[in-house]
PDB file of C-alpha atoms in Angstrom:
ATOM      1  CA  UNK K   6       1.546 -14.473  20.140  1.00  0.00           C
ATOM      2  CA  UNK K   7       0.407 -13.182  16.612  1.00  0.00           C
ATOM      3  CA  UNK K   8       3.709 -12.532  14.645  1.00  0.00           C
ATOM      4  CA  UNK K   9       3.243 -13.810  10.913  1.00  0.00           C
ATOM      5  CA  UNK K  10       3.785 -12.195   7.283  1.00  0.00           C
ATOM      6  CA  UNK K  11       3.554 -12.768   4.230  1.00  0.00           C
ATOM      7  CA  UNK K  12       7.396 -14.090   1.912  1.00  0.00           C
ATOM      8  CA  UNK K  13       7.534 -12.922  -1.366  1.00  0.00           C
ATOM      9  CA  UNK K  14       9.838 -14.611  -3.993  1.00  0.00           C
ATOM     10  CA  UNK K  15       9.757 -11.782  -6.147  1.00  0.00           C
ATOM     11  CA  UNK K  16       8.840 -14.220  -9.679  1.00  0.00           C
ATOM     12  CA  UNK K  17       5.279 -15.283  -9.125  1.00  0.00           C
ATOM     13  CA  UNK K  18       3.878 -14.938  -5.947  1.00  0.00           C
ATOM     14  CA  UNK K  19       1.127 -12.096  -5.264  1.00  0.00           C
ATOM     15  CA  UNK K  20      -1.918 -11.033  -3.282  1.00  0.00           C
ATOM     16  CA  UNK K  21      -5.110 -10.096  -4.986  1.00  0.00           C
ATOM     17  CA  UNK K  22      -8.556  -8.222  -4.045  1.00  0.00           C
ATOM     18  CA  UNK K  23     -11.345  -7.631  -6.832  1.00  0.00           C
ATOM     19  CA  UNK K  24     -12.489  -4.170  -7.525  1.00  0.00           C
ATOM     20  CA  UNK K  25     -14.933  -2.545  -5.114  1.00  0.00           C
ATOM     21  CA  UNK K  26     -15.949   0.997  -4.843  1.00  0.00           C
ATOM     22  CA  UNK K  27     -14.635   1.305  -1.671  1.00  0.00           C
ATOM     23  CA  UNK K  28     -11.056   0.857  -3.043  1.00  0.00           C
ATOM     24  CA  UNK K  29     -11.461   4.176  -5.450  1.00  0.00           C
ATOM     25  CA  UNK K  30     -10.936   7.407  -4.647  1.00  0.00           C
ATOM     26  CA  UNK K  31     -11.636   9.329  -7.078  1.00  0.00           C
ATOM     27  CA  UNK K  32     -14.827   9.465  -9.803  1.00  0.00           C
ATOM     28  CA  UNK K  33     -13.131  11.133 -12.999  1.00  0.00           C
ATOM     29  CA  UNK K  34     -14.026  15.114 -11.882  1.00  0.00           C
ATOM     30  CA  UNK K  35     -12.684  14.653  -7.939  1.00  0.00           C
ATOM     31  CA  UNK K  36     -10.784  13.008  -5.691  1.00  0.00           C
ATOM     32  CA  UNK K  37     -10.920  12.057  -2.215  1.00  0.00           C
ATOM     33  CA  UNK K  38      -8.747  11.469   0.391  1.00  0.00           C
ATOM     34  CA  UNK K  39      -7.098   8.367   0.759  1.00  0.00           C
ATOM     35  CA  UNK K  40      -3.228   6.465   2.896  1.00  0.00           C
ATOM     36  CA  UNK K  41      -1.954   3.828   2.033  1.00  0.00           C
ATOM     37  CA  UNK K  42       0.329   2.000   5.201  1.00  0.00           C
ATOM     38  CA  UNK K  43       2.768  -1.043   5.283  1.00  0.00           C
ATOM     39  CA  UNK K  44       5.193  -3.204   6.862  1.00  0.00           C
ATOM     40  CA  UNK K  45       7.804  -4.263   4.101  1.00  0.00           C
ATOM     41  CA  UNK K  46      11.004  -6.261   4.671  1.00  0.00           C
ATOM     42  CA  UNK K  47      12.585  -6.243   0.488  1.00  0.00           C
ATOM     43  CA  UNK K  48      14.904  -8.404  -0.252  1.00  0.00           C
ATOM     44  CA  UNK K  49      15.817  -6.430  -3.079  1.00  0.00           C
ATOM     45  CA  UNK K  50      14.708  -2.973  -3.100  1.00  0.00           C
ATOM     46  CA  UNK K  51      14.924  -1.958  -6.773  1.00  0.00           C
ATOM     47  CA  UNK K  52      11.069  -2.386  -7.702  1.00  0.00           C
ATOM     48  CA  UNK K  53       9.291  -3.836  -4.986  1.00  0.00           C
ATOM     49  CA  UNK K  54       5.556  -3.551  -5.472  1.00  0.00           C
ATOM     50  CA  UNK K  55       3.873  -2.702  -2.469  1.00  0.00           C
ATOM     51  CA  UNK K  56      -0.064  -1.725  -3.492  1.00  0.00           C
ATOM     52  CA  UNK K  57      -1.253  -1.402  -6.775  1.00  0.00           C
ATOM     53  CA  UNK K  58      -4.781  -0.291  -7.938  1.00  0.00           C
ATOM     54  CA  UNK K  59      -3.304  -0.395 -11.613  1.00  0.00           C
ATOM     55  CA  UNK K  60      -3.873  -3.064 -14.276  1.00  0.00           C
ATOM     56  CA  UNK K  61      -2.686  -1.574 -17.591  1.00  0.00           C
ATOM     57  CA  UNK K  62      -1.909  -4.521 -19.034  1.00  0.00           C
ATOM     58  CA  UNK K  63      -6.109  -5.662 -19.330  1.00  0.00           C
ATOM     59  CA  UNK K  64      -6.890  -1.936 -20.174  1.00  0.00           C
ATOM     60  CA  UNK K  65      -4.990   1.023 -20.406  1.00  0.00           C
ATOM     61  CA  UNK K  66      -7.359   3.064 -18.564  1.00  0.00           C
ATOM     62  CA  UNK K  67      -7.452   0.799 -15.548  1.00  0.00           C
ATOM     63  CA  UNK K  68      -5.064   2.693 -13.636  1.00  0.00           C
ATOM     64  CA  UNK K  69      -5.699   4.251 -10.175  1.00  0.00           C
ATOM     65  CA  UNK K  70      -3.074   4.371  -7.950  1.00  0.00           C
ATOM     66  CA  UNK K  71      -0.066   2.742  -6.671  1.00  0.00           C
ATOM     67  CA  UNK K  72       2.600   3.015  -4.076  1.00  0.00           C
ATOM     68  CA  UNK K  73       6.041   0.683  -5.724  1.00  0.00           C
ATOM     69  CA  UNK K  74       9.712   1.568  -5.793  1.00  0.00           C
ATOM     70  CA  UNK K  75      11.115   1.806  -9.099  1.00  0.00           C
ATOM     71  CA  UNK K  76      14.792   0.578 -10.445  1.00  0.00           C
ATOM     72  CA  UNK K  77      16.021   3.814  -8.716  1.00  0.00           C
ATOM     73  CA  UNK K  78      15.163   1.887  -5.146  1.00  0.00           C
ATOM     74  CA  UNK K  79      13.487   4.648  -4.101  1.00  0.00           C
ATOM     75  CA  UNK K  80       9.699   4.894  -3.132  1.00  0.00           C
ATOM     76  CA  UNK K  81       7.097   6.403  -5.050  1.00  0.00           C
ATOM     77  CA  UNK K  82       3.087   7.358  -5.045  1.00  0.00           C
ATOM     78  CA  UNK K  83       1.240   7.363  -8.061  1.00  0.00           C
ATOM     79  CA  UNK K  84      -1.980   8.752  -8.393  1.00  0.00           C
ATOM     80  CA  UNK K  85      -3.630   8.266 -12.099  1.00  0.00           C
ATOM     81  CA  UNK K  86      -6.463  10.032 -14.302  1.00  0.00           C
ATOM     82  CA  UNK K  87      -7.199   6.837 -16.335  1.00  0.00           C
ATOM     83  CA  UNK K  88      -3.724   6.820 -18.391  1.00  0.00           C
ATOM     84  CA  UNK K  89      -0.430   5.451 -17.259  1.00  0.00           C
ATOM     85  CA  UNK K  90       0.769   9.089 -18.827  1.00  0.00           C
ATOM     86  CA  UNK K  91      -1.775  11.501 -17.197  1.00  0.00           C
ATOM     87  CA  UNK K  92      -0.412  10.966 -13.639  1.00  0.00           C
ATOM     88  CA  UNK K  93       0.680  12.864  -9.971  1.00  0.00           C
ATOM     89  CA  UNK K  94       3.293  11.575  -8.012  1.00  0.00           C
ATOM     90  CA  UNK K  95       6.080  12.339  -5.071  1.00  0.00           C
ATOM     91  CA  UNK K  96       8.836  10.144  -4.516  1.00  0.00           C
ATOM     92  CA  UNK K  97      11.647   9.906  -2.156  1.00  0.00           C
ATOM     93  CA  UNK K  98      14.677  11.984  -2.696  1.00  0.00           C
ATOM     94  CA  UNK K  99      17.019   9.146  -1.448  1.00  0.00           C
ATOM     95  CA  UNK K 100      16.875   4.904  -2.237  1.00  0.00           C
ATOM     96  CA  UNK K 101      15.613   2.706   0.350  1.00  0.00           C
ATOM     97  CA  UNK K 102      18.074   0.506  -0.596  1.00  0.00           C
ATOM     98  CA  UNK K 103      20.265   0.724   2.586  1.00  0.00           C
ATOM     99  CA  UNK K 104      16.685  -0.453   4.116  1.00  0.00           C
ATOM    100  CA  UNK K 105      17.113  -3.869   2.236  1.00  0.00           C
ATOM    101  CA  UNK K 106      16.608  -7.189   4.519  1.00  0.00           C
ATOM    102  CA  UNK K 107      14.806  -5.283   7.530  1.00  0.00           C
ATOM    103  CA  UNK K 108      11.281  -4.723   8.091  1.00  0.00           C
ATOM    104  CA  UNK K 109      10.663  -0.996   7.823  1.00  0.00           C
ATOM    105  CA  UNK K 110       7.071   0.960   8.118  1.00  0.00           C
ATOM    106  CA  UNK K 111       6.079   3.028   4.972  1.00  0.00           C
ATOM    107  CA  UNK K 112       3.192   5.589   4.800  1.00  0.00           C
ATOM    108  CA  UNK K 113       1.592   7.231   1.898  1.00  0.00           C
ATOM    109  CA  UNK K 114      -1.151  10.178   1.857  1.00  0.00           C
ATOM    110  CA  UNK K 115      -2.988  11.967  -0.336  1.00  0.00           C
ATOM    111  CA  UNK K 116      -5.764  14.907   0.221  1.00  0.00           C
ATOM    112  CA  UNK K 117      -8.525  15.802  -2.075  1.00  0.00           C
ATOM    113  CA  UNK K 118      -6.641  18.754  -3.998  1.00  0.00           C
ATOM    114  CA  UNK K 119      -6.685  17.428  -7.403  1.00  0.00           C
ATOM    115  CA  UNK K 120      -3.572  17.949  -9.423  1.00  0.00           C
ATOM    116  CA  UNK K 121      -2.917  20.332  -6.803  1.00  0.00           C
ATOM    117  CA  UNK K 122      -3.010  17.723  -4.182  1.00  0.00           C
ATOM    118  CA  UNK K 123      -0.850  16.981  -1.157  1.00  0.00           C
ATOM    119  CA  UNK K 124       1.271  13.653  -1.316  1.00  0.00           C
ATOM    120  CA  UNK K 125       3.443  12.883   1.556  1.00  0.00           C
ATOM    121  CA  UNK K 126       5.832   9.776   2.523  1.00  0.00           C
ATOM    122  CA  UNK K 127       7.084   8.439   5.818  1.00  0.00           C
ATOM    123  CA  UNK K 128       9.105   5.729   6.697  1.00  0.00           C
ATOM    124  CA  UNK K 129       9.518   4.376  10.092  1.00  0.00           C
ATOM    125  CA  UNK K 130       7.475   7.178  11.513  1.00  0.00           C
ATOM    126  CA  UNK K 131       9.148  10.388   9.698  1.00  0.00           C
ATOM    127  CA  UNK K 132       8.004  12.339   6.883  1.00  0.00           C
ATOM    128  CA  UNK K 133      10.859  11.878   3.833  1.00  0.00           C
ATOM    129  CA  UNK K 134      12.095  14.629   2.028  1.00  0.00           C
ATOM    130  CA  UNK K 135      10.722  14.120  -0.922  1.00  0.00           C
ATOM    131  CA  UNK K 136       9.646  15.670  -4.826  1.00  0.00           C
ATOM    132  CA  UNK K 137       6.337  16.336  -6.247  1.00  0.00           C
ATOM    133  CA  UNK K 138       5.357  16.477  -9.688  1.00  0.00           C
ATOM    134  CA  UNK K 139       3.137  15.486 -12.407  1.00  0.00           C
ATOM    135  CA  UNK K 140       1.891  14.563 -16.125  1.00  0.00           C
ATOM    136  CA  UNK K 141      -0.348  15.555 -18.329  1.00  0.00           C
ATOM    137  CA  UNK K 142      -3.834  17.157 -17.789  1.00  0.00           C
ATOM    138  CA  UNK K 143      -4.787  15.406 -14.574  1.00  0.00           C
ATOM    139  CA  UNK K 144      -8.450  16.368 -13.136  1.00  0.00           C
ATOM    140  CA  UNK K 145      -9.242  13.081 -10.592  1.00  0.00           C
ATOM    141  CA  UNK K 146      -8.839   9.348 -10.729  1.00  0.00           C
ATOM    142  CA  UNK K 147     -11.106   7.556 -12.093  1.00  0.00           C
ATOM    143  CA  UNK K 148     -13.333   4.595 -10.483  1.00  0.00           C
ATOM    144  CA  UNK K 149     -12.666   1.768 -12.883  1.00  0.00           C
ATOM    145  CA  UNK K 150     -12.399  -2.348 -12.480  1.00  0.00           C
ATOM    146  CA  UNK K 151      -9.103  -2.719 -11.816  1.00  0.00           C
ATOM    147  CA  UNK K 152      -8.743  -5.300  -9.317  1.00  0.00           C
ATOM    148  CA  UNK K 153      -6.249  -4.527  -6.048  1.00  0.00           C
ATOM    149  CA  UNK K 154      -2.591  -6.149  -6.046  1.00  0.00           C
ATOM    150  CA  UNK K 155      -0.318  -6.296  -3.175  1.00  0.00           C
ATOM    151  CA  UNK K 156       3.325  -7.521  -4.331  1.00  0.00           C
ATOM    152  CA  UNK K 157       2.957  -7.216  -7.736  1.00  0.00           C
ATOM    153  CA  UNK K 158       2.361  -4.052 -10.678  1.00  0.00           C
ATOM    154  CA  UNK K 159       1.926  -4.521 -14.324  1.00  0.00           C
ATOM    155  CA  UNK K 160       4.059  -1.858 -16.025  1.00  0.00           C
ATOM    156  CA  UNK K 161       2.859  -3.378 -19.855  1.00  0.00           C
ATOM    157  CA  UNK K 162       0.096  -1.598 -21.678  1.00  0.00           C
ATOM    158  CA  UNK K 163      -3.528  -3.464 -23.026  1.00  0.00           C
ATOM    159  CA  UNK K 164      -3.036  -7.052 -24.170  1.00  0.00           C
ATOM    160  CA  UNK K 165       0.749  -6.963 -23.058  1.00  0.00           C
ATOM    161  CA  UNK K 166       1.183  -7.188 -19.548  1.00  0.00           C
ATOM    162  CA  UNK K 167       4.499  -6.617 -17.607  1.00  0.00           C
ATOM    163  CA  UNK K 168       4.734  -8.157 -14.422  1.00  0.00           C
ATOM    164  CA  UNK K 169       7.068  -6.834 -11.517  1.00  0.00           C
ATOM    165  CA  UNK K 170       7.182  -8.405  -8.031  1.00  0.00           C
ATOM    166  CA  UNK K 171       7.622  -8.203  -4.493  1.00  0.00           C
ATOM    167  CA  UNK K 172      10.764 -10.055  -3.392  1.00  0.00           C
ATOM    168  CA  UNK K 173      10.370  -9.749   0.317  1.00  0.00           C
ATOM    169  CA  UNK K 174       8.119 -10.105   2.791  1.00  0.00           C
ATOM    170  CA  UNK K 175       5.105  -7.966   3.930  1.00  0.00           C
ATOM    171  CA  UNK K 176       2.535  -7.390   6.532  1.00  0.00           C
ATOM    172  CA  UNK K 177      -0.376  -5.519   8.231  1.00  0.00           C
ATOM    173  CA  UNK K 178      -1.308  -3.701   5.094  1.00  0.00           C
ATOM    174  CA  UNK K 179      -4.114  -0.932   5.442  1.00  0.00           C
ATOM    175  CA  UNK K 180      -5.758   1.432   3.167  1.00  0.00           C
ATOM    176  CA  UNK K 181      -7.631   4.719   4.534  1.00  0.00           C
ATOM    177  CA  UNK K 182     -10.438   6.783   3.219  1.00  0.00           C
ATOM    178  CA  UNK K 183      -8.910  10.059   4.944  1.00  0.00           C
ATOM    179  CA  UNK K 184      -5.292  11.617   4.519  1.00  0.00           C
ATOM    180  CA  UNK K 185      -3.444  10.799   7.758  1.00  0.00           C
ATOM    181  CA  UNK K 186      -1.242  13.121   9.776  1.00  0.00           C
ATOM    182  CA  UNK K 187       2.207  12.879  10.981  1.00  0.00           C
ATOM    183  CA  UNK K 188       0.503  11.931  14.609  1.00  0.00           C
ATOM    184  CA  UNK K 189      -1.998   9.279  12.911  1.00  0.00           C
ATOM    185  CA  UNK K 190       1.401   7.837  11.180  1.00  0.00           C
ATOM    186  CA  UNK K 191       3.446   7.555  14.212  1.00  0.00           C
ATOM    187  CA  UNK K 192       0.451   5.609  15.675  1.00  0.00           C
ATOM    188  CA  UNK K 193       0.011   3.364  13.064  1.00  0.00           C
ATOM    189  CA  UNK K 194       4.480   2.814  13.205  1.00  0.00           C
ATOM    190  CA  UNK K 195       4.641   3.214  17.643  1.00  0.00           C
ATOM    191  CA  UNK K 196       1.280   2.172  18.653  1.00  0.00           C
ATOM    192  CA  UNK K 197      -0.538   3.317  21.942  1.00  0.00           C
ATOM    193  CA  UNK K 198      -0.469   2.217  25.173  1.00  0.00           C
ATOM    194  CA  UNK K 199      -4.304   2.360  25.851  1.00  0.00           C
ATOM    195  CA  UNK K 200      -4.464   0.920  29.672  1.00  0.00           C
ATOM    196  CA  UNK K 201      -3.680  -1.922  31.883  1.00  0.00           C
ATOM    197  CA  UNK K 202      -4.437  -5.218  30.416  1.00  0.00           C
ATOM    198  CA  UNK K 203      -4.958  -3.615  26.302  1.00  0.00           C
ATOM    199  CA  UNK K 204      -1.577  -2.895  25.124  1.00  0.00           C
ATOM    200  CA  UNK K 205      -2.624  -1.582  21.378  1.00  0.00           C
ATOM    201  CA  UNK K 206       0.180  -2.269  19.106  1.00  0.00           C
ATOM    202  CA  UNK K 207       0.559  -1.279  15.588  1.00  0.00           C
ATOM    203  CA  UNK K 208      -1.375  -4.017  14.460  1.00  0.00           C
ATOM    204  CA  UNK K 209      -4.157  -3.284  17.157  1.00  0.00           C
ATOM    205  CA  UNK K 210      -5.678  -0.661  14.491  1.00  0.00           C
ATOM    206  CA  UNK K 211      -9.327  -0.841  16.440  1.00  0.00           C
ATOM    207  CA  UNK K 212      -7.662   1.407  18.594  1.00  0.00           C
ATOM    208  CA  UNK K 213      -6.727   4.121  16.365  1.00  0.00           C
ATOM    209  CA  UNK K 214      -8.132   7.414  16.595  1.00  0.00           C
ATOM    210  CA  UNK K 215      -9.027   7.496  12.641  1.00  0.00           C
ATOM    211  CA  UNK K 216     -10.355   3.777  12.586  1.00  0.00           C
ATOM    212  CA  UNK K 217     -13.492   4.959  11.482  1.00  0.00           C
ATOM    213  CA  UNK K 218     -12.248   6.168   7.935  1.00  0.00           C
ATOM    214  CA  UNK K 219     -10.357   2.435   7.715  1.00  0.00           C
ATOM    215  CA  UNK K 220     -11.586   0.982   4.504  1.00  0.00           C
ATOM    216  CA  UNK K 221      -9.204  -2.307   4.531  1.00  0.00           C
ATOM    217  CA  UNK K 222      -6.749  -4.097   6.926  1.00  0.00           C
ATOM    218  CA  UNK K 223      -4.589  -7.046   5.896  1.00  0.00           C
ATOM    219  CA  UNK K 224      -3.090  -8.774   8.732  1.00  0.00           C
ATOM    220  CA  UNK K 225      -1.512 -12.234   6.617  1.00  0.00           C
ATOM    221  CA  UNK K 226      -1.778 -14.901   8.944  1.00  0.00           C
ATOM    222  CA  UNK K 227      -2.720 -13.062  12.094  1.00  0.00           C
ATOM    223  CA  UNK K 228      -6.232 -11.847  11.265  1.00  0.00           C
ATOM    224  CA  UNK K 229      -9.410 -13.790  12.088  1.00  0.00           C
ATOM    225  CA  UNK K 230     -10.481 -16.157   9.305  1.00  0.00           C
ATOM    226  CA  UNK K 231      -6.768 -16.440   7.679  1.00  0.00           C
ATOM    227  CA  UNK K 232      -6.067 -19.886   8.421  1.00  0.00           C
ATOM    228  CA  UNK K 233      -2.769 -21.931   7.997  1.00  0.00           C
ATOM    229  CA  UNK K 234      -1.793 -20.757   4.760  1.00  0.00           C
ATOM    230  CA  UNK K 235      -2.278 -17.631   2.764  1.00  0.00           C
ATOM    231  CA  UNK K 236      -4.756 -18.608   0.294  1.00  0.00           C
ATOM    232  CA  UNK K 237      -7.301 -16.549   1.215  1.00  0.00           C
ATOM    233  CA  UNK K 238      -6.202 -13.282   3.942  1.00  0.00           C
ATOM    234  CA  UNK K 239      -9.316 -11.918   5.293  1.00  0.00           C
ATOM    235  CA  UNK K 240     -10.084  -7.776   5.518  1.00  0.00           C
ATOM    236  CA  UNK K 241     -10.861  -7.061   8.773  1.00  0.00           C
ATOM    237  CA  UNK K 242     -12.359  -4.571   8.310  1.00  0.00           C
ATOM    238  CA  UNK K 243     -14.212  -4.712   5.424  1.00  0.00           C
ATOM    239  CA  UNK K 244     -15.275  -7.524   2.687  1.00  0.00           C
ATOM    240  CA  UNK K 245     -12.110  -6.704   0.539  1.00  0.00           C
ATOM    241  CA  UNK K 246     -10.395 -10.094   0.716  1.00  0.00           C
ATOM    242  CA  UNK K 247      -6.712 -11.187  -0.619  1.00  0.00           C
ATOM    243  CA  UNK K 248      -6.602 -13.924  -2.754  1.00  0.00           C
ATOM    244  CA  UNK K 249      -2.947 -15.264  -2.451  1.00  0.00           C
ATOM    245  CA  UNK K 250      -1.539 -15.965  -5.940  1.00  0.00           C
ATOM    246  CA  UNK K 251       0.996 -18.935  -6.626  1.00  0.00           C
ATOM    247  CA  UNK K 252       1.217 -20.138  -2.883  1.00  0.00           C
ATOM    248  CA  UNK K 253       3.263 -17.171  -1.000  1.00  0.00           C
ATOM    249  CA  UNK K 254       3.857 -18.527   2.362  1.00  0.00           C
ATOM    250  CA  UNK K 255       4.002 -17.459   6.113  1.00  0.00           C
ATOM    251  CA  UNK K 256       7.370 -15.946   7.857  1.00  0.00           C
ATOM    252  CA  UNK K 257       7.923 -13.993  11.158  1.00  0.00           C
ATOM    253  CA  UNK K 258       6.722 -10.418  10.742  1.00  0.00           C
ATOM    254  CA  UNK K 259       8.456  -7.076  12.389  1.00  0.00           C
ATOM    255  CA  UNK K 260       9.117  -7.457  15.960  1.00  0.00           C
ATOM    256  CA  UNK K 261       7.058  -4.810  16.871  1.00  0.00           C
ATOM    257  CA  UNK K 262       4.036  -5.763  15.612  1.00  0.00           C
ATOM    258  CA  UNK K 263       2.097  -8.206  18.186  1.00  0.00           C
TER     259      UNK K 263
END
């Protein structure tokens, strides 16, 4: 039985992908749709970086997108015009910090609408309430060479880098080039029964009904090619692999997940 994860000790240890196209979603005059979806089990909740297309710290304009809490333990979105301070966003009206030392199922979406765009949240299959708002003159992200994280964000500025991360654990990690509904959510968090013989859990994302606008799929540890460590955690999906950073090592993931 595939059950594994990836621990976090929340000083060093981090997940890496270099920049590819496919990881952008916008080109500096529009923006596509893109969701972001993970298993987390925090430790501590008060800034726990989740995924981060956003490396100010080697260029201020390398910033894309990012889905972190903040020291208010509760979960935001980011989406970025190439400036830390030109920026939309929705966050969570309430902490996640009642959520600490559990593994819980978080969701974030975003539709093509600009600075007028749509950004949802959902945890454990439910929308959160949440708030919307925004910075500066936003028009679209921007594709630049920011390399993926997963577990850590740099919150410095060019030539001054400073590093926050993940103390926790976290698993099947996927990144979609549509904006998925409450239904597609619920799938992703409950899975689907899909006959005798091919029980399609949530990590059994071949079976989803939007699998064909997957772009990435992280499965750390279970996932074909991973190995016995977490050196290298292969995409299934694509050619987007994690490079593990500073030896993270393998745990039992969420229950639920097969």
């Amino acid at each position: 039985e595939n059950n594994k994860a990836a621990s976090l000790n929340g000083s060093s240890e981090y997940f890496q992908a270099l920049d590819n196209v496919s990881l952008s979603f916008g080109d500096a005059s529009s923006d596509s749709a893109f969701s972001i979806s993970a298993w987390i089990k925090m430790t501590d909740a008060t800034s726990f970086p989740i995924v981060a297309k956003h490396e100010p710290g080697t260029d201020n304009a390398y910033v894309e997108y990012k889905l972190v809490t903040l020291n208010d333990d509760k979960l935001y979105f980011y989406a970025y015009d190439a400036a830390t301070g030109v920026r939309e966003r929705v966050y969570s009206d309430s902490a996640l910090t009642s959520y600490e030392g559990e593994w819980i199922h978080v969701v974030a979406t975003g539709d093509d609408g600009e600075e007028s765009k749509t950004m949802k949240l959902y945890l454990n299959g439910s929308e959160l309430a949440s708030t919307r708002d925004d910075n500066g003159a936003y028009t679209a992200m921007h594709n630049t060479p920011a390399k993926l994280f997963i577990g850590r964000d740099d919150l410095g500025t060019a030539g001054s880098s400073i590093f926050h991360y993940a103390e926790g654990a976290i698993d099947e990690v996927s990144i979609w080039g549509t904006e998925l509904t409450l239904a597609d959510v619920q799938e992703l968090f409950y899975g689907e029964d899909t006959g005798p013989g091919n029980p399609a859990g949530p990590d059994a994302l071949e079976f989803h009904p939007k699998y064909s606008n997957l772009i990435s799929w992280w499965r750390f540890g279970d996932g074909g090619g991973d190995g016995d460590t977490l050196s290298l955690v292969v995409d299934q999906k694509s050619s987007n692999n994690l490079a593990g950073q500073n030896s993270p090592t393998l745990i039992s993931g969420p229950a639920n997940v097969i």
